[in-house]
mmCIF file of N, CA and C in Angstrom:
data_model
loop_
_atom_site.group_PDB
_atom_site.id
_atom_site.type_symbol
_atom_site.label_atom_id
_atom_site.label_comp_id
_atom_site.label_asym_id
_atom_site.label_seq_id
_atom_site.Cartn_x
_atom_site.Cartn_y
_atom_site.Cartn_z
ATOM 1 N N UNK H 307 -2.009 31.228 -2.920
ATOM 2 C CA UNK H 307 -2.259 30.494 -4.151
ATOM 3 C C UNK H 307 -3.756 30.289 -4.294
ATOM 4 N N UNK H 308 -4.266 30.502 -5.483
ATOM 5 C CA UNK H 308 -5.670 30.303 -5.778
ATOM 6 C C UNK H 308 -6.003 28.815 -5.638
ATOM 7 N N UNK H 309 -7.111 28.518 -4.931
ATOM 8 C CA UNK H 309 -7.485 27.127 -4.657
ATOM 9 C C UNK H 309 -7.691 26.342 -5.954
ATOM 10 N N UNK H 310 -8.344 26.944 -6.947
ATOM 11 C CA UNK H 310 -8.559 26.250 -8.212
ATOM 12 C C UNK H 310 -7.252 25.890 -8.885
ATOM 13 N N UNK H 311 -6.288 26.815 -8.862
ATOM 14 C CA UNK H 311 -4.977 26.538 -9.457
ATOM 15 C C UNK H 311 -4.242 25.457 -8.693
ATOM 16 N N UNK H 312 -4.355 25.482 -7.363
ATOM 17 C CA UNK H 312 -3.648 24.491 -6.552
ATOM 18 C C UNK H 312 -4.175 23.079 -6.817
ATOM 19 N N UNK H 313 -5.480 22.943 -6.994
ATOM 20 C CA UNK H 313 -6.069 21.622 -7.208
ATOM 21 C C UNK H 313 -6.006 21.166 -8.664
ATOM 22 N N UNK H 314 -5.702 22.088 -9.576
ATOM 23 C CA UNK H 314 -5.571 21.720 -10.989
ATOM 24 C C UNK H 314 -4.402 20.748 -11.137
ATOM 25 N N UNK H 315 -4.678 19.610 -11.720
ATOM 26 C CA UNK H 315 -3.634 18.602 -11.908
ATOM 27 C C UNK H 315 -3.352 17.765 -10.676
ATOM 28 N N UNK H 316 -4.155 17.936 -9.621
ATOM 29 C CA UNK H 316 -3.953 17.152 -8.400
ATOM 30 C C UNK H 316 -4.267 15.679 -8.672
ATOM 31 N N UNK H 317 -3.642 14.809 -7.903
ATOM 32 C CA UNK H 317 -3.914 13.379 -7.978
ATOM 33 C C UNK H 317 -5.186 13.113 -7.172
ATOM 34 N N UNK H 318 -6.137 12.382 -7.745
ATOM 35 C CA UNK H 318 -7.391 12.084 -7.052
ATOM 36 C C UNK H 318 -7.424 10.626 -6.616
ATOM 37 N N UNK H 319 -7.960 10.416 -5.450
ATOM 38 C CA UNK H 319 -8.076 9.061 -4.899
ATOM 39 C C UNK H 319 -9.327 9.004 -4.023
ATOM 40 N N UNK H 320 -9.996 7.868 -4.029
ATOM 41 C CA UNK H 320 -11.173 7.674 -3.177
ATOM 42 C C UNK H 320 -10.776 6.809 -1.992
ATOM 43 N N UNK H 321 -11.246 7.172 -0.816
ATOM 44 C CA UNK H 321 -11.006 6.382 0.389
ATOM 45 C C UNK H 321 -11.890 5.140 0.308
ATOM 46 N N UNK H 322 -11.254 3.985 0.277
ATOM 47 C CA UNK H 322 -11.978 2.723 0.153
ATOM 48 C C UNK H 322 -12.084 2.029 1.515
ATOM 49 N N UNK H 323 -12.886 0.982 1.556
ATOM 50 C CA UNK H 323 -13.142 0.267 2.808
ATOM 51 C C UNK H 323 -11.854 -0.237 3.448
ATOM 52 N N UNK H 324 -10.919 -0.717 2.623
ATOM 53 C CA UNK H 324 -9.659 -1.247 3.152
ATOM 54 C C UNK H 324 -8.794 -0.164 3.796
ATOM 55 N N UNK H 325 -9.110 1.119 3.550
ATOM 56 C CA UNK H 325 -8.302 2.235 4.027
ATOM 57 C C UNK H 325 -8.733 2.765 5.397
ATOM 58 N N UNK H 326 -9.850 2.297 5.908
ATOM 59 C CA UNK H 326 -10.427 2.914 7.111
ATOM 60 C C UNK H 326 -10.376 1.989 8.325
ATOM 61 N N UNK H 327 -10.502 2.622 9.490
ATOM 62 C CA UNK H 327 -10.571 1.866 10.743
ATOM 63 C C UNK H 327 -12.036 1.580 11.081
ATOM 64 N N UNK H 328 -12.297 1.087 12.272
ATOM 65 C CA UNK H 328 -13.662 0.722 12.655
ATOM 66 C C UNK H 328 -14.589 1.938 12.787
ATOM 67 N N UNK H 329 -14.010 3.140 12.815
ATOM 68 C CA UNK H 329 -14.811 4.374 12.880
ATOM 69 C C UNK H 329 -15.043 4.966 11.484
ATOM 70 N N UNK H 330 -14.590 4.257 10.447
ATOM 71 C CA UNK H 330 -14.706 4.672 9.044
ATOM 72 C C UNK H 330 -13.874 5.915 8.731
ATOM 73 N N UNK H 331 -12.765 6.058 9.471
ATOM 74 C CA UNK H 331 -11.811 7.149 9.269
ATOM 75 C C UNK H 331 -10.571 6.556 8.589
ATOM 76 N N UNK H 332 -10.053 7.242 7.578
ATOM 77 C CA UNK H 332 -8.862 6.768 6.874
ATOM 78 C C UNK H 332 -7.674 6.716 7.835
ATOM 79 N N UNK H 333 -6.983 5.596 7.830
ATOM 80 C CA UNK H 333 -5.825 5.396 8.698
ATOM 81 C C UNK H 333 -4.674 6.267 8.216
ATOM 82 N N UNK H 334 -3.868 6.761 9.154
ATOM 83 C CA UNK H 334 -2.776 7.672 8.782
ATOM 84 C C UNK H 334 -1.780 7.029 7.815
ATOM 85 N N UNK H 335 -1.607 5.717 7.891
ATOM 86 C CA UNK H 335 -0.686 5.069 6.954
ATOM 87 C C UNK H 335 -1.207 5.131 5.524
ATOM 88 N N UNK H 336 -2.513 5.097 5.365
ATOM 89 C CA UNK H 336 -3.108 5.207 4.032
ATOM 90 C C UNK H 336 -2.926 6.618 3.494
ATOM 91 N N UNK H 337 -3.045 7.621 4.365
ATOM 92 C CA UNK H 337 -2.830 9.000 3.936
ATOM 93 C C UNK H 337 -1.385 9.185 3.475
ATOM 94 N N UNK H 338 -0.458 8.544 4.164
ATOM 95 C CA UNK H 338 0.945 8.585 3.752
ATOM 96 C C UNK H 338 1.111 7.949 2.365
ATOM 97 N N UNK H 339 0.411 6.856 2.122
ATOM 98 C CA UNK H 339 0.456 6.209 0.802
ATOM 99 C C UNK H 339 -0.147 7.124 -0.268
ATOM 100 N N UNK H 340 -1.212 7.841 0.058
ATOM 101 C CA UNK H 340 -1.806 8.786 -0.902
ATOM 102 C C UNK H 340 -0.800 9.884 -1.240
ATOM 103 N N UNK H 341 -0.036 10.340 -0.244
ATOM 104 C CA UNK H 341 0.992 11.350 -0.507
ATOM 105 C C UNK H 341 2.033 10.802 -1.482
ATOM 106 N N UNK H 342 2.446 9.568 -1.269
ATOM 107 C CA UNK H 342 3.436 8.937 -2.153
ATOM 108 C C UNK H 342 2.910 8.870 -3.582
ATOM 109 N N UNK H 343 1.662 8.460 -3.735
ATOM 110 C CA UNK H 343 1.072 8.402 -5.075
ATOM 111 C C UNK H 343 0.990 9.795 -5.695
ATOM 112 N N UNK H 344 0.638 10.780 -4.878
ATOM 113 C CA UNK H 344 0.553 12.155 -5.364
ATOM 114 C C UNK H 344 1.898 12.676 -5.844
ATOM 115 N N UNK H 345 2.988 12.356 -5.116
ATOM 116 C CA UNK H 345 4.329 12.768 -5.547
ATOM 117 C C UNK H 345 4.721 12.055 -6.835
ATOM 118 N N UNK H 346 4.441 10.766 -6.926
ATOM 119 C CA UNK H 346 4.758 10.012 -8.132
ATOM 120 C C UNK H 346 4.006 10.606 -9.329
ATOM 121 N N UNK H 347 2.736 10.952 -9.132
ATOM 122 C CA UNK H 347 1.941 11.595 -10.178
ATOM 123 C C UNK H 347 2.580 12.926 -10.581
ATOM 124 N N UNK H 348 3.023 13.691 -9.591
ATOM 125 C CA UNK H 348 3.668 14.987 -9.851
ATOM 126 C C UNK H 348 4.926 14.789 -10.710
ATOM 127 N N UNK H 349 5.745 13.812 -10.357
ATOM 128 C CA UNK H 349 6.952 13.551 -11.140
ATOM 129 C C UNK H 349 6.597 13.145 -12.574
ATOM 130 N N UNK H 350 5.628 12.232 -12.719
ATOM 131 C CA UNK H 350 5.224 11.792 -14.059
ATOM 132 C C UNK H 350 4.702 12.964 -14.891
ATOM 133 N N UNK H 351 3.916 13.837 -14.254
ATOM 134 C CA UNK H 351 3.389 15.015 -14.949
ATOM 135 C C UNK H 351 4.509 15.896 -15.482
ATOM 136 N N UNK H 352 5.649 15.863 -14.809
ATOM 137 C CA UNK H 352 6.803 16.665 -15.208
ATOM 138 C C UNK H 352 7.828 15.846 -15.985
ATOM 139 N N UNK H 353 7.368 14.739 -16.562
ATOM 140 C CA UNK H 353 8.191 13.887 -17.430
ATOM 141 C C UNK H 353 9.429 13.326 -16.737
ATOM 142 N N UNK H 354 9.312 13.034 -15.454
ATOM 143 C CA UNK H 354 10.390 12.380 -14.720
ATOM 144 C C UNK H 354 10.027 10.896 -14.626
ATOM 145 N N UNK H 355 10.812 10.063 -15.296
ATOM 146 C CA UNK H 355 10.588 8.620 -15.291
ATOM 147 C C UNK H 355 11.376 8.022 -14.130
ATOM 148 N N UNK H 356 10.723 7.894 -12.977
ATOM 149 C CA UNK H 356 11.406 7.426 -11.768
ATOM 150 C C UNK H 356 12.037 6.047 -11.945
ATOM 151 N N UNK H 357 11.514 5.243 -12.833
ATOM 152 C CA UNK H 357 12.054 3.908 -13.050
ATOM 153 C C UNK H 357 13.314 3.873 -13.899
ATOM 154 N N UNK H 358 13.649 5.001 -14.540
ATOM 155 C CA UNK H 358 14.800 5.006 -15.439
ATOM 156 C C UNK H 358 15.808 6.105 -15.133
ATOM 157 N N UNK H 359 15.803 6.602 -13.914
ATOM 158 C CA UNK H 359 16.783 7.620 -13.531
ATOM 159 C C UNK H 359 18.131 6.955 -13.253
ATOM 160 N N UNK H 360 19.221 7.674 -13.423
ATOM 161 C CA UNK H 360 20.544 7.106 -13.127
ATOM 162 C C UNK H 360 20.880 7.154 -11.632
ATOM 163 N N UNK H 361 19.915 7.502 -10.808
ATOM 164 C CA UNK H 361 20.079 7.585 -9.360
ATOM 165 C C UNK H 361 18.738 7.281 -8.702
ATOM 166 N N UNK H 362 18.772 7.019 -7.404
ATOM 167 C CA UNK H 362 17.555 6.773 -6.636
ATOM 168 C C UNK H 362 17.089 8.073 -6.002
ATOM 169 N N UNK H 363 15.770 8.255 -5.937
ATOM 170 C CA UNK H 363 15.175 9.391 -5.238
ATOM 171 C C UNK H 363 14.668 8.844 -3.904
ATOM 172 N N UNK H 364 15.339 9.234 -2.817
ATOM 173 C CA UNK H 364 15.031 8.704 -1.491
ATOM 174 C C UNK H 364 14.225 9.685 -0.658
ATOM 175 N N UNK H 365 13.361 9.167 0.185
ATOM 176 C CA UNK H 365 12.679 9.987 1.182
ATOM 177 C C UNK H 365 13.551 9.994 2.423
ATOM 178 N N UNK H 366 13.933 11.195 2.865
ATOM 179 C CA UNK H 366 14.744 11.327 4.081
ATOM 180 C C UNK H 366 13.891 11.621 5.307
ATOM 181 N N UNK H 367 12.843 12.425 5.099
ATOM 182 C CA UNK H 367 12.037 12.855 6.245
ATOM 183 C C UNK H 367 10.637 13.198 5.770
ATOM 184 N N UNK H 368 9.639 12.874 6.605
ATOM 185 C CA UNK H 368 8.255 13.236 6.332
ATOM 186 C C UNK H 368 7.700 13.946 7.564
ATOM 187 N N UNK H 369 7.174 15.137 7.349
ATOM 188 C CA UNK H 369 6.482 15.882 8.406
ATOM 189 C C UNK H 369 5.029 16.018 7.983
ATOM 190 N N UNK H 370 4.106 15.534 8.827
ATOM 191 C CA UNK H 370 2.679 15.578 8.488
ATOM 192 C C UNK H 370 1.907 16.288 9.595
ATOM 193 N N UNK H 371 0.964 17.098 9.181
ATOM 194 C CA UNK H 371 0.053 17.749 10.130
ATOM 195 C C UNK H 371 -1.369 17.374 9.731
ATOM 196 N N UNK H 372 -2.029 16.637 10.622
ATOM 197 C CA UNK H 372 -3.401 16.201 10.372
ATOM 198 C C UNK H 372 -4.342 17.302 10.842
ATOM 199 N N UNK H 373 -5.216 17.754 9.962
ATOM 200 C CA UNK H 373 -6.126 18.860 10.274
ATOM 201 C C UNK H 373 -7.557 18.357 10.452
ATOM 202 N N UNK H 374 -8.016 17.563 9.494
ATOM 203 C CA UNK H 374 -9.356 16.962 9.545
ATOM 204 C C UNK H 374 -9.244 15.525 9.056
ATOM 205 N N UNK H 375 -10.142 14.657 9.514
ATOM 206 C CA UNK H 375 -10.074 13.265 9.047
ATOM 207 C C UNK H 375 -10.657 13.096 7.646
ATOM 208 N N UNK H 376 -10.193 12.070 6.969
ATOM 209 C CA UNK H 376 -10.792 11.617 5.713
ATOM 210 C C UNK H 376 -11.635 10.402 6.059
ATOM 211 N N UNK H 377 -12.805 10.299 5.461
ATOM 212 C CA UNK H 377 -13.750 9.241 5.796
ATOM 213 C C UNK H 377 -14.016 8.329 4.611
ATOM 214 N N UNK H 378 -14.636 7.209 4.916
ATOM 215 C CA UNK H 378 -14.975 6.206 3.920
ATOM 216 C C UNK H 378 -15.683 6.836 2.722
ATOM 217 N N UNK H 379 -15.184 6.537 1.544
ATOM 218 C CA UNK H 379 -15.705 6.960 0.242
ATOM 219 C C UNK H 379 -15.499 8.437 -0.077
ATOM 220 N N UNK H 380 -14.743 9.161 0.750
ATOM 221 C CA UNK H 380 -14.401 10.541 0.391
ATOM 222 C C UNK H 380 -13.565 10.530 -0.882
ATOM 223 N N UNK H 381 -13.801 11.504 -1.745
ATOM 224 C CA UNK H 381 -12.949 11.732 -2.916
ATOM 225 C C UNK H 381 -11.919 12.771 -2.497
ATOM 226 N N UNK H 382 -10.649 12.395 -2.529
ATOM 227 C CA UNK H 382 -9.577 13.266 -2.067
ATOM 228 C C UNK H 382 -8.732 13.740 -3.250
ATOM 229 N N UNK H 383 -8.083 14.875 -3.042
ATOM 230 C CA UNK H 383 -7.199 15.452 -4.044
ATOM 231 C C UNK H 383 -5.867 15.742 -3.369
ATOM 232 N N UNK H 384 -4.806 15.188 -3.927
ATOM 233 C CA UNK H 384 -3.464 15.294 -3.359
ATOM 234 C C UNK H 384 -2.626 16.212 -4.253
ATOM 235 N N UNK H 385 -2.099 17.278 -3.661
ATOM 236 C CA UNK H 385 -1.261 18.207 -4.417
ATOM 237 C C UNK H 385 0.198 18.012 -4.033
ATOM 238 N N UNK H 386 1.072 18.449 -4.919
ATOM 239 C CA UNK H 386 2.516 18.403 -4.664
ATOM 240 C C UNK H 386 3.160 19.555 -5.409
ATOM 241 N N UNK H 387 4.145 20.149 -4.776
ATOM 242 C CA UNK H 387 4.950 21.183 -5.431
ATOM 243 C C UNK H 387 6.300 21.245 -4.745
ATOM 244 N N UNK H 388 7.316 21.614 -5.495
ATOM 245 C CA UNK H 388 8.638 21.763 -4.908
ATOM 246 C C UNK H 388 8.633 23.036 -4.078
ATOM 247 N N UNK H 389 8.887 22.866 -2.805
ATOM 248 C CA UNK H 389 8.885 24.003 -1.884
ATOM 249 C C UNK H 389 10.264 24.641 -1.788
ATOM 250 N N UNK H 390 11.283 23.787 -1.769
ATOM 251 C CA UNK H 390 12.639 24.277 -1.531
ATOM 252 C C UNK H 390 13.634 23.240 -2.030
ATOM 253 N N UNK H 391 14.800 23.706 -2.425
ATOM 254 C CA UNK H 391 15.867 22.771 -2.763
ATOM 255 C C UNK H 391 17.205 23.391 -2.408
ATOM 256 N N UNK H 392 18.116 22.525 -2.057
ATOM 257 C CA UNK H 392 19.491 22.890 -1.721
ATOM 258 C C UNK H 392 20.395 21.964 -2.515
ATOM 259 N N UNK H 393 21.663 22.003 -2.248
ATOM 260 C CA UNK H 393 22.593 21.217 -3.060
ATOM 261 C C UNK H 393 22.365 19.705 -2.958
ATOM 262 N N UNK H 394 21.951 19.208 -1.792
ATOM 263 C CA UNK H 394 21.821 17.765 -1.607
ATOM 264 C C UNK H 394 20.417 17.296 -1.247
ATOM 265 N N UNK H 395 19.424 18.191 -1.262
ATOM 266 C CA UNK H 395 18.071 17.741 -0.917
ATOM 267 C C UNK H 395 17.045 18.686 -1.527
ATOM 268 N N UNK H 396 15.825 18.168 -1.625
ATOM 269 C CA UNK H 396 14.706 19.020 -2.019
ATOM 270 C C UNK H 396 13.484 18.621 -1.195
ATOM 271 N N UNK H 397 12.612 19.602 -0.987
ATOM 272 C CA UNK H 397 11.421 19.396 -0.164
ATOM 273 C C UNK H 397 10.187 19.569 -1.037
ATOM 274 N N UNK H 398 9.312 18.573 -0.970
ATOM 275 C CA UNK H 398 8.042 18.625 -1.670
ATOM 276 C C UNK H 398 6.957 18.956 -0.643
ATOM 277 N N UNK H 399 6.249 20.055 -0.883
ATOM 278 C CA UNK H 399 5.110 20.410 -0.036
ATOM 279 C C UNK H 399 3.877 19.731 -0.612
ATOM 280 N N UNK H 400 3.149 19.040 0.239
ATOM 281 C CA UNK H 400 1.958 18.332 -0.211
ATOM 282 C C UNK H 400 0.767 18.649 0.681
ATOM 283 N N UNK H 401 -0.406 18.573 0.069
ATOM 284 C CA UNK H 401 -1.655 18.784 0.801
ATOM 285 C C UNK H 401 -2.672 17.776 0.305
ATOM 286 N N UNK H 402 -3.567 17.400 1.203
ATOM 287 C CA UNK H 402 -4.696 16.547 0.837
ATOM 288 C C UNK H 402 -5.971 17.325 1.136
ATOM 289 N N UNK H 403 -6.842 17.392 0.132
ATOM 290 C CA UNK H 403 -8.118 18.100 0.241
ATOM 291 C C UNK H 403 -9.281 17.146 0.019
ATOM 292 N N UNK H 404 -10.397 17.462 0.630
ATOM 293 C CA UNK H 404 -11.705 16.902 0.281
ATOM 294 C C UNK H 404 -12.494 18.112 -0.184
ATOM 295 N N UNK H 405 -12.861 18.133 -1.434
ATOM 296 C CA UNK H 405 -13.421 19.334 -2.053
ATOM 297 C C UNK H 405 -12.415 20.461 -1.836
ATOM 298 N N UNK H 406 -12.805 21.545 -1.201
ATOM 299 C CA UNK H 406 -11.856 22.634 -0.956
ATOM 300 C C UNK H 406 -11.376 22.661 0.496
ATOM 301 N N UNK H 407 -11.739 21.650 1.278
ATOM 302 C CA UNK H 407 -11.352 21.600 2.695
ATOM 303 C C UNK H 407 -10.014 20.895 2.857
ATOM 304 N N UNK H 408 -9.100 21.597 3.480
ATOM 305 C CA UNK H 408 -7.771 21.045 3.720
ATOM 306 C C UNK H 408 -7.830 20.016 4.846
ATOM 307 N N UNK H 409 -7.323 18.810 4.574
ATOM 308 C CA UNK H 409 -7.319 17.738 5.571
ATOM 309 C C UNK H 409 -5.933 17.498 6.153
ATOM 310 N N UNK H 410 -4.892 17.687 5.337
ATOM 311 C CA UNK H 410 -3.545 17.323 5.763
ATOM 312 C C UNK H 410 -2.528 18.180 5.019
ATOM 313 N N UNK H 411 -1.472 18.556 5.730
ATOM 314 C CA UNK H 411 -0.324 19.241 5.125
ATOM 315 C C UNK H 411 0.910 18.419 5.434
ATOM 316 N N UNK H 412 1.810 18.335 4.467
ATOM 317 C CA UNK H 412 3.031 17.557 4.673
ATOM 318 C C UNK H 412 4.195 18.200 3.935
ATOM 319 N N UNK H 413 5.380 17.998 4.484
ATOM 320 C CA UNK H 413 6.631 18.337 3.811
ATOM 321 C C UNK H 413 7.452 17.061 3.760
ATOM 322 N N UNK H 414 7.850 16.684 2.544
ATOM 323 C CA UNK H 414 8.612 15.458 2.350
ATOM 324 C C UNK H 414 9.986 15.836 1.800
ATOM 325 N N UNK H 415 11.029 15.516 2.570
ATOM 326 C CA UNK H 415 12.403 15.832 2.180
ATOM 327 C C UNK H 415 12.999 14.640 1.441
ATOM 328 N N UNK H 416 13.591 14.929 0.276
ATOM 329 C CA UNK H 416 14.186 13.903 -0.582
ATOM 330 C C UNK H 416 15.664 14.172 -0.786
ATOM 331 N N UNK H 417 16.394 13.112 -1.062
ATOM 332 C CA UNK H 417 17.793 13.195 -1.484
ATOM 333 C C UNK H 417 17.982 12.224 -2.642
ATOM 334 N N UNK H 418 19.064 12.408 -3.375
ATOM 335 C CA UNK H 418 19.406 11.507 -4.471
ATOM 336 C C UNK H 418 20.556 10.614 -4.042
ATOM 337 N N UNK H 419 20.502 9.360 -4.449
ATOM 338 C CA UNK H 419 21.539 8.404 -4.068
ATOM 339 C C UNK H 419 22.077 7.695 -5.308
ATOM 340 N N UNK H 420 23.397 7.610 -5.379
ATOM 341 C CA UNK H 420 24.050 6.879 -6.463
ATOM 342 C C UNK H 420 23.786 5.389 -6.282
ATOM 343 N N UNK H 421 23.376 4.718 -7.354
ATOM 344 C CA UNK H 421 23.067 3.287 -7.268
ATOM 345 C C UNK H 421 24.280 2.436 -6.916
ATOM 346 N N UNK H 422 25.452 2.792 -7.421
ATOM 347 C CA UNK H 422 26.643 1.966 -7.212
ATOM 348 C C UNK H 422 27.294 2.199 -5.859
ATOM 349 N N UNK H 423 27.579 3.468 -5.549
ATOM 350 C CA UNK H 423 28.291 3.771 -4.309
ATOM 351 C C UNK H 423 27.372 3.876 -3.095
ATOM 352 N N UNK H 424 26.083 4.037 -3.347
ATOM 353 C CA UNK H 424 25.072 4.267 -2.304
ATOM 354 C C UNK H 424 25.307 5.574 -1.536
ATOM 355 N N UNK H 425 26.085 6.458 -2.117
ATOM 356 C CA UNK H 425 26.352 7.770 -1.524
ATOM 357 C C UNK H 425 25.300 8.766 -1.985
ATOM 358 N N UNK H 426 25.024 9.726 -1.109
ATOM 359 C CA UNK H 426 24.148 10.833 -1.480
ATOM 360 C C UNK H 426 24.899 11.705 -2.479
ATOM 361 N N UNK H 427 24.190 12.082 -3.536
ATOM 362 C CA UNK H 427 24.825 12.881 -4.581
ATOM 363 C C UNK H 427 24.133 14.245 -4.682
ATOM 364 N N UNK H 428 24.853 15.243 -5.195
ATOM 365 C CA UNK H 428 24.240 16.565 -5.346
ATOM 366 C C UNK H 428 23.104 16.540 -6.369
ATOM 367 N N UNK H 429 22.167 17.440 -6.192
ATOM 368 C CA UNK H 429 21.077 17.580 -7.152
ATOM 369 C C UNK H 429 21.627 18.118 -8.468
ATOM 370 N N UNK H 430 21.216 17.534 -9.545
ATOM 371 C CA UNK H 430 21.604 18.015 -10.858
ATOM 372 C C UNK H 430 20.668 19.146 -11.266
ATOM 373 N N UNK H 431 21.217 20.199 -11.845
ATOM 374 C CA UNK H 431 20.402 21.332 -12.287
ATOM 375 C C UNK H 431 19.295 20.891 -13.234
ATOM 376 N N UNK H 432 19.599 19.965 -14.130
ATOM 377 C CA UNK H 432 18.596 19.503 -15.094
ATOM 378 C C UNK H 432 17.434 18.802 -14.382
ATOM 379 N N UNK H 433 17.741 18.052 -13.319
ATOM 380 C CA UNK H 433 16.693 17.376 -12.549
ATOM 381 C C UNK H 433 15.822 18.401 -11.838
ATOM 382 N N UNK H 434 16.426 19.397 -11.220
ATOM 383 C CA UNK H 434 15.663 20.451 -10.537
ATOM 384 C C UNK H 434 14.766 21.186 -11.515
ATOM 385 N N UNK H 435 15.284 21.533 -12.668
ATOM 386 C CA UNK H 435 14.481 22.242 -13.669
ATOM 387 C C UNK H 435 13.305 21.385 -14.113
ATOM 388 N N UNK H 436 13.529 20.110 -14.252
ATOM 389 C CA UNK H 436 12.476 19.219 -14.702
ATOM 390 C C UNK H 436 11.369 19.098 -13.655
ATOM 391 N N UNK H 437 11.724 18.908 -12.386
ATOM 392 C CA UNK H 437 10.685 18.717 -11.369
ATOM 393 C C UNK H 437 10.020 20.037 -10.988
ATOM 394 N N UNK H 438 10.629 21.155 -11.300
ATOM 395 C CA UNK H 438 10.022 22.462 -11.019
ATOM 396 C C UNK H 438 9.180 22.950 -12.200
ATOM 397 N N UNK H 439 9.104 22.157 -13.251
ATOM 398 C CA UNK H 439 8.401 22.537 -14.475
ATOM 399 C C UNK H 439 6.963 22.953 -14.222
ATOM 400 N N UNK H 440 6.285 22.301 -13.288
ATOM 401 C CA UNK H 440 4.871 22.554 -13.044
ATOM 402 C C UNK H 440 4.657 23.843 -12.296
#
């Protein structure tokens, strides 16, 4: 994938003082929060109103690979794309960049849950088409 295309539409965030440890390195929990914001941005970009869905979108699993640290006041870019989907789950591939340097790669597995029964429900074709729009 072309780097310019991958970063087009990415969610941008600056590492602030509250995000770093005593070495001025962004804490891994903050990077996880940046991934969450990046996924939410991705859904909004694809006209998915997470607050008004007839089901919950749950995180089942997060796999993260830290490559380089993010430091105080770095401007970061968080990407998201649907990597894979099956009948009951979908995986969002995410990356965090500083300029064109890759800092982190992650795969976040999601499932849908019925609000009433709390059971995992199959992915709806319309939902998959909507989140794959980008």
